mmCIF file of N, CA and C in Angstrom:
data_model
loop_
_atom_site.group_PDB
_atom_site.id
_atom_site.type_symbol
_atom_site.label_atom_id
_atom_site.label_comp_id
_atom_site.label_asym_id
_atom_site.label_seq_id
_atom_site.Cartn_x
_atom_site.Cartn_y
_atom_site.Cartn_z
ATOM 1 N N MET A 1 9.185 -25.582 3.086
ATOM 2 C CA MET A 1 8.166 -27.034 3.615
ATOM 3 C C MET A 1 9.206 -28.363 3.905
ATOM 4 N N GLY A 2 9.753 -28.430 5.297
ATOM 5 C CA GLY A 2 10.754 -29.976 5.151
ATOM 6 C C GLY A 2 11.192 -29.399 4.344
ATOM 7 N N GLY A 3 11.648 -29.231 2.912
ATOM 8 C CA GLY A 3 12.406 -29.187 1.846
ATOM 9 C C GLY A 3 12.404 -30.281 1.616
ATOM 10 N N HIS A 4 11.087 -30.615 1.826
ATOM 11 C CA HIS A 4 10.535 -31.535 1.009
ATOM 12 C C HIS A 4 9.832 -31.009 -0.707
ATOM 13 N N LEU A 5 8.766 -30.412 -0.955
ATOM 14 C CA LEU A 5 8.767 -30.366 -2.292
ATOM 15 C C LEU A 5 9.032 -29.402 -2.479
ATOM 16 N N HIS A 6 9.377 -29.585 -4.528
ATOM 17 C CA HIS A 6 9.361 -28.384 -5.595
ATOM 18 C C HIS A 6 8.346 -27.621 -5.894
ATOM 19 N N ALA A 7 6.946 -27.610 -5.128
ATOM 20 C CA ALA A 7 5.994 -27.132 -5.833
ATOM 21 C C ALA A 7 4.595 -28.063 -4.768
ATOM 22 N N ALA A 8 3.671 -26.747 -4.927
ATOM 23 C CA ALA A 8 2.094 -26.856 -4.031
ATOM 24 C C ALA A 8 1.138 -25.638 -4.359
ATOM 25 N N VAL A 9 0.436 -26.274 -3.962
ATOM 26 C CA VAL A 9 -1.549 -25.293 -4.761
ATOM 27 C C VAL A 9 -1.640 -25.393 -3.114
ATOM 28 N N ILE A 10 -1.648 -23.814 -2.772
ATOM 29 C CA ILE A 10 -1.362 -23.435 -1.341
ATOM 30 C C ILE A 10 -2.204 -22.204 -1.377
ATOM 31 N N THR A 11 -3.243 -21.934 -0.038
ATOM 32 C CA THR A 11 -3.543 -20.755 -0.428
ATOM 33 C C THR A 11 -2.606 -19.041 0.100
ATOM 34 N N PRO A 12 -2.160 -18.597 -0.600
ATOM 35 C CA PRO A 12 -1.193 -17.356 0.012
ATOM 36 C C PRO A 12 -0.976 -16.684 1.231
ATOM 37 N N SER A 13 -1.825 -16.720 2.054
ATOM 38 C CA SER A 13 -1.580 -16.261 3.590
ATOM 39 C C SER A 13 -1.385 -18.436 3.991
ATOM 40 N N THR A 14 -1.893 -19.177 4.383
ATOM 41 C CA THR A 14 -1.177 -20.449 4.480
ATOM 42 C C THR A 14 -0.352 -20.139 4.510
ATOM 43 N N ALA A 15 0.242 -19.637 3.180
ATOM 44 C CA ALA A 15 2.121 -19.909 3.842
ATOM 45 C C ALA A 15 2.749 -18.958 3.386
ATOM 46 N N MET A 16 2.015 -17.790 4.600
ATOM 47 C CA MET A 16 2.783 -16.275 5.093
ATOM 48 C C MET A 16 4.097 -15.822 5.102
ATOM 49 N N ALA A 17 4.082 -16.662 5.875
ATOM 50 C CA ALA A 17 5.961 -17.399 7.368
ATOM 51 C C ALA A 17 6.956 -17.126 6.011
ATOM 52 N N GLN A 18 6.413 -18.516 5.329
ATOM 53 C CA GLN A 18 7.151 -18.687 3.685
ATOM 54 C C GLN A 18 7.578 -18.147 2.709
ATOM 55 N N ILE A 19 7.073 -17.596 2.504
ATOM 56 C CA ILE A 19 6.395 -16.178 1.274
ATOM 57 C C ILE A 19 7.585 -14.915 1.995
ATOM 58 N N ARG A 20 7.305 -14.552 3.382
ATOM 59 C CA ARG A 20 7.790 -13.976 3.373
ATOM 60 C C ARG A 20 9.809 -14.143 3.626
ATOM 61 N N SER A 21 9.728 -14.932 4.015
ATOM 62 C CA SER A 21 11.060 -15.234 4.821
ATOM 63 C C SER A 21 11.823 -15.751 3.191
ATOM 64 N N GLY A 22 11.026 -15.945 1.973
ATOM 65 C CA GLY A 22 11.394 -16.513 0.959
ATOM 66 C C GLY A 22 11.703 -18.374 0.894
ATOM 67 N N ASP A 23 11.438 -19.067 1.514
ATOM 68 C CA ASP A 23 11.156 -20.205 1.180
ATOM 69 C C ASP A 23 10.874 -19.942 0.387
ATOM 70 N N VAL A 24 9.354 -19.587 0.022
ATOM 71 C CA VAL A 24 8.243 -20.430 -1.087
ATOM 72 C C VAL A 24 8.508 -18.752 -1.507
ATOM 73 N N ARG A 25 8.152 -19.493 -3.211
ATOM 74 C CA ARG A 25 7.861 -18.215 -3.535
ATOM 75 C C ARG A 25 6.785 -18.394 -4.599
ATOM 76 N N LEU A 26 5.447 -16.866 -4.745
ATOM 77 C CA LEU A 26 4.322 -17.644 -5.764
ATOM 78 C C LEU A 26 4.569 -16.959 -6.396
ATOM 79 N N LEU A 27 3.812 -17.719 -7.406
ATOM 80 C CA LEU A 27 4.573 -18.401 -8.756
ATOM 81 C C LEU A 27 2.446 -17.634 -9.296
ATOM 82 N N GLY A 28 2.013 -18.430 -8.724
ATOM 83 C CA GLY A 28 0.197 -17.738 -9.697
ATOM 84 C C GLY A 28 -0.720 -17.430 -8.755
ATOM 85 N N ILE A 29 -1.835 -16.745 -8.970
ATOM 86 C CA ILE A 29 -3.138 -16.983 -8.110
ATOM 87 C C ILE A 29 -4.230 -17.101 -9.198
ATOM 88 N N SER A 30 -4.724 -18.451 -8.574
ATOM 89 C CA SER A 30 -5.942 -18.983 -9.138
ATOM 90 C C SER A 30 -7.026 -17.997 -9.893
ATOM 91 N N SER A 31 -7.444 -17.353 -8.962
ATOM 92 C CA SER A 31 -8.763 -15.676 -9.087
ATOM 93 C C SER A 31 -8.216 -15.922 -10.122
ATOM 94 N N GLU A 32 -10.284 -14.628 -10.747
ATOM 95 C CA GLU A 32 -10.327 -14.143 -12.124
ATOM 96 C C GLU A 32 -9.447 -13.326 -12.065
ATOM 97 N N SER A 33 -9.132 -12.865 -11.423
ATOM 98 C CA SER A 33 -8.712 -11.647 -10.916
ATOM 99 C C SER A 33 -7.179 -11.422 -10.393
ATOM 100 N N ARG A 34 -6.459 -10.318 -9.905
ATOM 101 C CA ARG A 34 -4.806 -10.145 -9.537
ATOM 102 C C ARG A 34 -5.307 -10.307 -7.603
ATOM 103 N N ASN A 35 -4.992 -10.626 -7.141
ATOM 104 C CA ASN A 35 -5.160 -10.393 -6.003
ATOM 105 C C ASN A 35 -3.983 -9.092 -5.296
ATOM 106 N N GLU A 36 -6.030 -8.611 -4.406
ATOM 107 C CA GLU A 36 -5.539 -7.219 -3.833
ATOM 108 C C GLU A 36 -4.251 -7.371 -3.193
ATOM 109 N N PHE A 37 -3.583 -8.154 -2.738
ATOM 110 C CA PHE A 37 -2.145 -8.490 -0.685
ATOM 111 C C PHE A 37 -1.614 -9.037 -1.235
ATOM 112 N N PHE A 38 -1.501 -9.820 -3.558
ATOM 113 C CA PHE A 38 -0.797 -9.466 -4.155
ATOM 114 C C PHE A 38 -0.471 -9.453 -5.062
ATOM 115 N N PRO A 39 -1.308 -8.147 -5.816
ATOM 116 C CA PRO A 39 -0.900 -7.683 -6.994
ATOM 117 C C PRO A 39 -0.272 -7.669 -8.353
ATOM 118 N N ASP A 40 1.530 -8.057 -7.537
ATOM 119 C CA ASP A 40 2.190 -8.893 -8.173
ATOM 120 C C ASP A 40 3.116 -9.888 -9.208
ATOM 121 N N VAL A 41 1.910 -10.069 -8.449
ATOM 122 C CA VAL A 41 1.086 -11.471 -8.731
ATOM 123 C C VAL A 41 0.387 -12.290 -9.884
ATOM 124 N N PRO A 42 0.859 -12.670 -11.496
ATOM 125 C CA PRO A 42 0.194 -12.730 -12.462
ATOM 126 C C PRO A 42 -1.093 -13.598 -12.236
ATOM 127 N N THR A 43 -2.543 -13.859 -12.597
ATOM 128 C CA THR A 43 -3.255 -15.011 -12.590
ATOM 129 C C THR A 43 -2.585 -15.660 -13.042
ATOM 130 N N PHE A 44 -3.018 -17.755 -13.373
ATOM 131 C CA PHE A 44 -3.385 -18.146 -14.247
ATOM 132 C C PHE A 44 -3.118 -17.920 -15.369
ATOM 133 N N ARG A 45 -4.397 -17.729 -15.241
ATOM 134 C CA ARG A 45 -5.446 -16.873 -17.261
ATOM 135 C C ARG A 45 -3.966 -16.147 -17.409
ATOM 136 N N GLU A 46 -3.353 -15.403 -16.871
ATOM 137 C CA GLU A 46 -2.742 -13.635 -18.111
ATOM 138 C C GLU A 46 -1.783 -15.243 -18.173
ATOM 139 N N GLN A 47 -0.634 -15.751 -17.776
ATOM 140 C CA GLN A 47 0.153 -16.944 -17.284
ATOM 141 C C GLN A 47 -0.532 -18.739 -18.731
ATOM 142 N N GLY A 48 -1.225 -18.694 -19.063
ATOM 143 C CA GLY A 48 -1.585 -19.320 -20.237
ATOM 144 C C GLY A 48 -2.192 -20.362 -19.995
ATOM 145 N N TYR A 49 -2.708 -20.706 -18.764
ATOM 146 C CA TYR A 49 -3.455 -21.794 -18.060
ATOM 147 C C TYR A 49 -5.088 -21.300 -18.058
ATOM 148 N N ASP A 50 -5.853 -22.402 -17.938
ATOM 149 C CA ASP A 50 -7.375 -21.599 -17.965
ATOM 150 C C ASP A 50 -7.488 -22.367 -16.469
ATOM 151 N N VAL A 51 -7.116 -21.509 -15.788
ATOM 152 C CA VAL A 51 -7.335 -22.207 -14.101
ATOM 153 C C VAL A 51 -8.540 -20.969 -13.562
ATOM 154 N N VAL A 52 -9.470 -20.944 -13.030
ATOM 155 C CA VAL A 52 -9.548 -20.516 -12.139
ATOM 156 C C VAL A 52 -11.035 -20.893 -10.790
ATOM 157 N N GLU A 53 -9.978 -21.032 -10.264
ATOM 158 C CA GLU A 53 -10.964 -20.921 -8.426
ATOM 159 C C GLU A 53 -10.447 -20.507 -7.346
ATOM 160 N N THR A 54 -11.028 -20.337 -6.103
ATOM 161 C CA THR A 54 -11.427 -20.125 -4.984
ATOM 162 C C THR A 54 -11.792 -20.789 -4.844
ATOM 163 N N LEU A 55 -11.356 -20.533 -2.669
ATOM 164 C CA LEU A 55 -11.429 -21.168 -1.463
ATOM 165 C C LEU A 55 -12.760 -19.877 -1.053
ATOM 166 N N TRP A 56 -13.682 -20.989 -1.065
ATOM 167 C CA TRP A 56 -14.872 -20.155 0.026
ATOM 168 C C TRP A 56 -14.718 -20.880 1.116
ATOM 169 N N ARG A 57 -15.917 -20.423 1.643
ATOM 170 C CA ARG A 57 -15.772 -20.457 3.199
ATOM 171 C C ARG A 57 -17.663 -20.489 3.343
ATOM 172 N N GLY A 58 -18.592 -21.523 3.665
ATOM 173 C CA GLY A 58 -20.307 -21.235 4.444
ATOM 174 C C GLY A 58 -20.210 -21.548 5.467
ATOM 175 N N VAL A 59 -20.975 -21.701 6.439
ATOM 176 C CA VAL A 59 -22.104 -21.832 7.133
ATOM 177 C C VAL A 59 -23.272 -22.450 6.351
ATOM 178 N N MET A 60 -23.572 -23.938 6.408
ATOM 179 C CA MET A 60 -24.428 -25.041 6.342
ATOM 180 C C MET A 60 -25.476 -25.790 6.927
ATOM 181 N N VAL A 61 -26.163 -25.668 6.763
ATOM 182 C CA VAL A 61 -27.900 -26.264 7.614
ATOM 183 C C VAL A 61 -28.801 -27.164 7.174
ATOM 184 N N ILE A 62 -28.870 -28.030 8.201
ATOM 185 C CA ILE A 62 -29.403 -29.136 7.729
ATOM 186 C C ILE A 62 -30.668 -28.827 6.478
ATOM 187 N N LYS A 63 -31.249 -29.332 5.384
ATOM 188 C CA LYS A 63 -32.078 -29.458 4.917
ATOM 189 C C LYS A 63 -33.583 -29.461 5.360
ATOM 190 N N GLY A 64 -34.475 -28.269 5.404
ATOM 191 C CA GLY A 64 -35.518 -28.952 6.188
ATOM 192 C C GLY A 64 -35.155 -27.853 7.549
ATOM 193 N N THR A 65 -34.212 -27.240 7.971
ATOM 194 C CA THR A 65 -34.089 -25.589 8.303
ATOM 195 C C THR A 65 -35.179 -24.764 8.935
ATOM 196 N N PRO A 66 -35.771 -24.805 9.740
ATOM 197 C CA PRO A 66 -37.231 -24.203 10.047
ATOM 198 C C PRO A 66 -35.886 -21.772 8.798
ATOM 199 N N PRO A 67 -37.048 -21.803 8.457
ATOM 200 C CA PRO A 67 -36.594 -20.953 7.392
ATOM 201 C C PRO A 67 -36.371 -19.316 8.476
ATOM 202 N N ALA A 68 -36.945 -19.482 10.230
ATOM 203 C CA ALA A 68 -36.320 -18.332 10.662
ATOM 204 C C ALA A 68 -35.387 -19.312 11.838
ATOM 205 N N VAL A 69 -35.250 -19.570 11.275
ATOM 206 C CA VAL A 69 -34.000 -20.319 12.379
ATOM 207 C C VAL A 69 -32.603 -20.065 10.830
ATOM 208 N N THR A 70 -32.750 -20.349 9.840
ATOM 209 C CA THR A 70 -31.862 -19.973 9.117
ATOM 210 C C THR A 70 -31.572 -18.393 8.888
ATOM 211 N N ALA A 71 -33.224 -17.550 8.589
ATOM 212 C CA ALA A 71 -32.475 -15.627 8.985
ATOM 213 C C ALA A 71 -31.993 -15.765 10.080
ATOM 214 N N ARG A 72 -31.740 -16.266 11.045
ATOM 215 C CA ARG A 72 -31.413 -15.581 12.569
ATOM 216 C C ARG A 72 -29.932 -15.642 11.903
ATOM 217 N N LEU A 73 -30.011 -17.220 11.364
ATOM 218 C CA LEU A 73 -28.359 -17.708 11.166
ATOM 219 C C LEU A 73 -27.346 -16.491 9.712
ATOM 220 N N VAL A 74 -28.212 -16.274 9.542
ATOM 221 C CA VAL A 74 -28.142 -14.920 8.069
ATOM 222 C C VAL A 74 -27.581 -13.802 8.178
ATOM 223 N N ARG A 75 -28.659 -13.250 9.714
ATOM 224 C CA ARG A 75 -28.107 -11.314 10.061
ATOM 225 C C ARG A 75 -27.287 -11.815 10.449
ATOM 226 N N GLY A 76 -26.797 -13.197 11.033
ATOM 227 C CA GLY A 76 -25.870 -12.876 12.390
ATOM 228 C C GLY A 76 -24.594 -12.904 11.483
ATOM 229 N N MET A 77 -24.534 -13.130 11.094
ATOM 230 C CA MET A 77 -23.372 -13.611 10.186
ATOM 231 C C MET A 77 -23.249 -12.341 9.090
ATOM 232 N N GLU A 78 -24.866 -11.387 9.179
ATOM 233 C CA GLU A 78 -24.485 -11.009 8.705
ATOM 234 C C GLU A 78 -23.487 -9.119 9.740
ATOM 235 N N ASP A 79 -23.914 -9.713 10.619
ATOM 236 C CA ASP A 79 -23.942 -8.842 11.267
ATOM 237 C C ASP A 79 -22.011 -8.505 12.379
ATOM 238 N N VAL A 80 -22.159 -10.334 11.906
ATOM 239 C CA VAL A 80 -20.747 -9.983 12.143
ATOM 240 C C VAL A 80 -19.038 -9.778 11.316
ATOM 241 N N GLU A 81 -20.276 -9.608 9.594
ATOM 242 C CA GLU A 81 -19.158 -9.031 8.883
ATOM 243 C C GLU A 81 -19.153 -7.466 8.502
ATOM 244 N N LYS A 82 -19.741 -6.693 9.113
ATOM 245 C CA LYS A 82 -20.310 -5.217 9.197
ATOM 246 C C LYS A 82 -19.445 -4.556 10.118
ATOM 247 N N ARG A 83 -18.575 -5.594 11.463
ATOM 248 C CA ARG A 83 -18.033 -4.974 12.180
ATOM 249 C C ARG A 83 -16.731 -4.598 12.102
ATOM 250 N N PRO A 84 -16.106 -3.809 12.516
ATOM 251 C CA PRO A 84 -14.376 -2.995 11.941
ATOM 252 C C PRO A 84 -13.445 -4.252 12.849
ATOM 253 N N SER A 85 -13.593 -5.099 14.156
ATOM 254 C CA SER A 85 -12.400 -6.643 14.087
ATOM 255 C C SER A 85 -13.280 -6.708 12.884
ATOM 256 N N TRP A 86 -14.082 -7.120 12.362
ATOM 257 C CA TRP A 86 -14.033 -8.764 11.365
ATOM 258 C C TRP A 86 -12.806 -8.334 10.197
ATOM 259 N N LYS A 87 -13.268 -7.052 10.129
ATOM 260 C CA LYS A 87 -12.198 -6.258 8.977
ATOM 261 C C LYS A 87 -11.303 -6.090 8.636
ATOM 262 N N THR A 88 -10.516 -6.093 10.354
ATOM 263 C CA THR A 88 -9.455 -6.252 10.653
ATOM 264 C C THR A 88 -8.917 -7.758 10.391
ATOM 265 N N PHE A 89 -9.658 -8.828 10.977
ATOM 266 C CA PHE A 89 -9.361 -10.147 10.970
ATOM 267 C C PHE A 89 -8.976 -9.683 9.612
ATOM 268 N N MET A 90 -9.934 -10.017 9.095
ATOM 269 C CA MET A 90 -10.127 -9.931 7.578
ATOM 270 C C MET A 90 -8.205 -10.377 6.857
ATOM 271 N N ARG A 91 -8.103 -8.551 6.846
ATOM 272 C CA ARG A 91 -6.806 -7.741 5.924
ATOM 273 C C ARG A 91 -5.921 -8.628 6.836
ATOM 274 N N GLU A 92 -5.501 -8.433 8.207
ATOM 275 C CA GLU A 92 -4.456 -8.576 8.422
ATOM 276 C C GLU A 92 -4.296 -10.421 8.770
ATOM 277 N N ASN A 93 -5.297 -11.702 8.245
ATOM 278 C CA ASN A 93 -5.308 -12.076 7.603
ATOM 279 C C ASN A 93 -5.185 -12.357 5.820
ATOM 280 N N MET A 94 -5.514 -11.311 5.313
ATOM 281 C CA MET A 94 -5.318 -11.663 3.644
ATOM 282 C C MET A 94 -6.375 -12.341 3.638
ATOM 283 N N GLN A 95 -7.023 -12.399 3.971
ATOM 284 C CA GLN A 95 -8.964 -13.478 3.697
ATOM 285 C C GLN A 95 -9.713 -12.187 2.038
ATOM 286 N N ASP A 96 -9.753 -12.681 1.716
ATOM 287 C CA ASP A 96 -10.867 -11.748 0.188
ATOM 288 C C ASP A 96 -12.369 -12.507 1.183
ATOM 289 N N SER A 97 -13.085 -10.835 0.607
ATOM 290 C CA SER A 97 -14.240 -12.000 1.343
ATOM 291 C C SER A 97 -15.318 -12.127 -0.187
ATOM 292 N N MET A 98 -16.299 -13.333 -0.679
ATOM 293 C CA MET A 98 -17.744 -13.589 -0.840
ATOM 294 C C MET A 98 -18.267 -12.979 -0.725
ATOM 295 N N PRO A 99 -18.607 -11.406 -0.436
ATOM 296 C CA PRO A 99 -20.123 -11.283 -0.146
ATOM 297 C C PRO A 99 -21.525 -12.397 -1.162
ATOM 298 N N LEU A 100 -21.795 -12.660 -0.486
ATOM 299 C CA LEU A 100 -23.016 -13.135 -1.770
ATOM 300 C C LEU A 100 -23.986 -13.663 -0.590
ATOM 301 N N SER A 101 -25.204 -13.038 -1.157
ATOM 302 C CA SER A 101 -26.954 -13.678 -0.779
ATOM 303 C C SER A 101 -27.156 -15.037 0.074
ATOM 304 N N GLN A 102 -27.591 -15.446 0.450
ATOM 305 C CA GLN A 102 -28.298 -17.195 0.821
ATOM 306 C C GLN A 102 -28.650 -17.618 0.031
ATOM 307 N N PRO A 103 -29.389 -16.666 -1.356
ATOM 308 C CA PRO A 103 -29.643 -18.230 -2.426
ATOM 309 C C PRO A 103 -28.270 -18.075 -3.189
ATOM 310 N N ASP A 104 -27.886 -16.989 -2.988
ATOM 311 C CA ASP A 104 -26.416 -16.929 -4.009
ATOM 312 C C ASP A 104 -25.118 -17.607 -4.301
ATOM 313 N N LEU A 105 -25.321 -17.528 -2.968
ATOM 314 C CA LEU A 105 -24.944 -18.941 -2.049
ATOM 315 C C LEU A 105 -24.511 -20.821 -2.652
ATOM 316 N N GLN A 106 -26.135 -20.883 -2.667
ATOM 317 C CA GLN A 106 -26.820 -21.619 -2.982
ATOM 318 C C GLN A 106 -26.330 -21.954 -4.301
ATOM 319 N N ARG A 107 -26.734 -21.056 -5.511
ATOM 320 C CA ARG A 107 -26.549 -21.438 -7.073
ATOM 321 C C ARG A 107 -24.720 -21.805 -7.659
ATOM 322 N N PHE A 108 -23.801 -20.972 -6.010
ATOM 323 C CA PHE A 108 -22.928 -20.387 -6.347
ATOM 324 C C PHE A 108 -21.929 -22.331 -6.012
ATOM 325 N N VAL A 109 -22.896 -22.810 -4.953
ATOM 326 C CA VAL A 109 -22.013 -23.648 -4.088
ATOM 327 C C VAL A 109 -22.842 -24.838 -5.074
ATOM 328 N N ALA A 110 -24.153 -25.261 -5.615
ATOM 329 C CA ALA A 110 -24.821 -25.764 -6.742
ATOM 330 C C ALA A 110 -23.984 -25.905 -8.037
ATOM 331 N N GLY A 111 -23.475 -24.998 -8.497
ATOM 332 C CA GLY A 111 -22.992 -24.847 -10.291
ATOM 333 C C GLY A 111 -21.081 -25.661 -9.319
ATOM 334 N N GLU A 112 -20.936 -24.919 -8.215
ATOM 335 C CA GLU A 112 -19.154 -26.217 -7.080
ATOM 336 C C GLU A 112 -19.648 -26.570 -7.765
ATOM 337 N N VAL A 113 -20.865 -28.090 -7.310
ATOM 338 C CA VAL A 113 -20.606 -29.039 -6.906
ATOM 339 C C VAL A 113 -20.471 -30.169 -8.574
ATOM 340 N N ALA A 114 -21.380 -29.602 -9.532
ATOM 341 C CA ALA A 114 -22.234 -30.047 -11.101
ATOM 342 C C ALA A 114 -20.324 -29.540 -11.435
ATOM 343 N N ASP A 115 -19.059 -28.674 -11.564
ATOM 344 C CA ASP A 115 -18.094 -28.883 -11.751
ATOM 345 C C ASP A 115 -17.400 -29.747 -11.991
ATOM 346 N N ARG A 116 -17.261 -30.212 -10.057
ATOM 347 C CA ARG A 116 -16.152 -30.791 -8.715
ATOM 348 C C ARG A 116 -16.780 -32.274 -10.522
ATOM 349 N N ARG A 117 -18.691 -32.074 -10.107
ATOM 350 C CA ARG A 117 -19.258 -34.410 -10.262
ATOM 351 C C ARG A 117 -18.316 -34.024 -12.134
ATOM 352 N N GLN A 118 -18.549 -32.793 -12.919
ATOM 353 C CA GLN A 118 -18.504 -33.627 -13.989
ATOM 354 C C GLN A 118 -16.344 -33.217 -14.599
ATOM 355 N N PHE A 119 -15.864 -32.674 -13.496
ATOM 356 C CA PHE A 119 -14.046 -32.654 -13.300
ATOM 357 C C PHE A 119 -14.213 -34.465 -13.454
ATOM 358 N N LEU A 120 -14.856 -34.832 -12.850
ATOM 359 C CA LEU A 120 -14.259 -36.208 -11.976
ATOM 360 C C LEU A 120 -15.256 -36.953 -12.051
ATOM 361 N N MET A 121 -15.824 -37.164 -13.309
ATOM 362 C CA MET A 121 -16.720 -37.786 -14.117
ATOM 363 C C MET A 121 -15.657 -37.770 -16.033
ATOM 364 N N SER A 122 -15.720 -36.844 -16.204
ATOM 365 C CA SER A 122 -14.234 -37.154 -17.187
ATOM 366 C C SER A 122 -13.678 -38.375 -16.896
ATOM 367 N N LEU A 123 -12.327 -38.250 -15.618
ATOM 368 C CA LEU A 123 -11.168 -39.029 -15.937
ATOM 369 C C LEU A 123 -11.458 -39.817 -15.614
ATOM 370 N N GLN A 124 -12.865 -40.644 -15.601
ATOM 371 C CA GLN A 124 -13.009 -41.962 -16.079
ATOM 372 C C GLN A 124 -13.243 -42.773 -16.996
ATOM 373 N N LYS A 125 -13.377 -41.635 -18.081
ATOM 374 C CA LYS A 125 -13.116 -41.522 -20.337
ATOM 375 C C LYS A 125 -12.141 -41.763 -20.868
ATOM 376 N N LYS A 126 -10.398 -40.507 -19.297
ATOM 377 C CA LYS A 126 -9.401 -41.523 -19.445
ATOM 378 C C LYS A 126 -7.975 -42.635 -19.509
#
């Protein structure tokens, strides 16, 4: 990466060209379990680091969006995720899926926000 970095925390799919060329070596995966695309790379926990972190994406709407609109968006996303072309795209780009229902995603995001808030608040005490 320009010869300026000794280490970086990035998604493996972002650095695939550098991983394939040997310019970057993948040392660990931050997910709960080993990644299907990189089965030989140990998780951080396997290496003694209590770190579990996932990169997630979601579609959000403003609070108060009518339920009919939200339901239509959910159906549209579900339809896209069922398409063979989407599955091919995900595999070719080494992207994991996080199949969560709308209520589960709401809980997940709330948990992420609470965890980050707690972490940031703990930094003030140090």
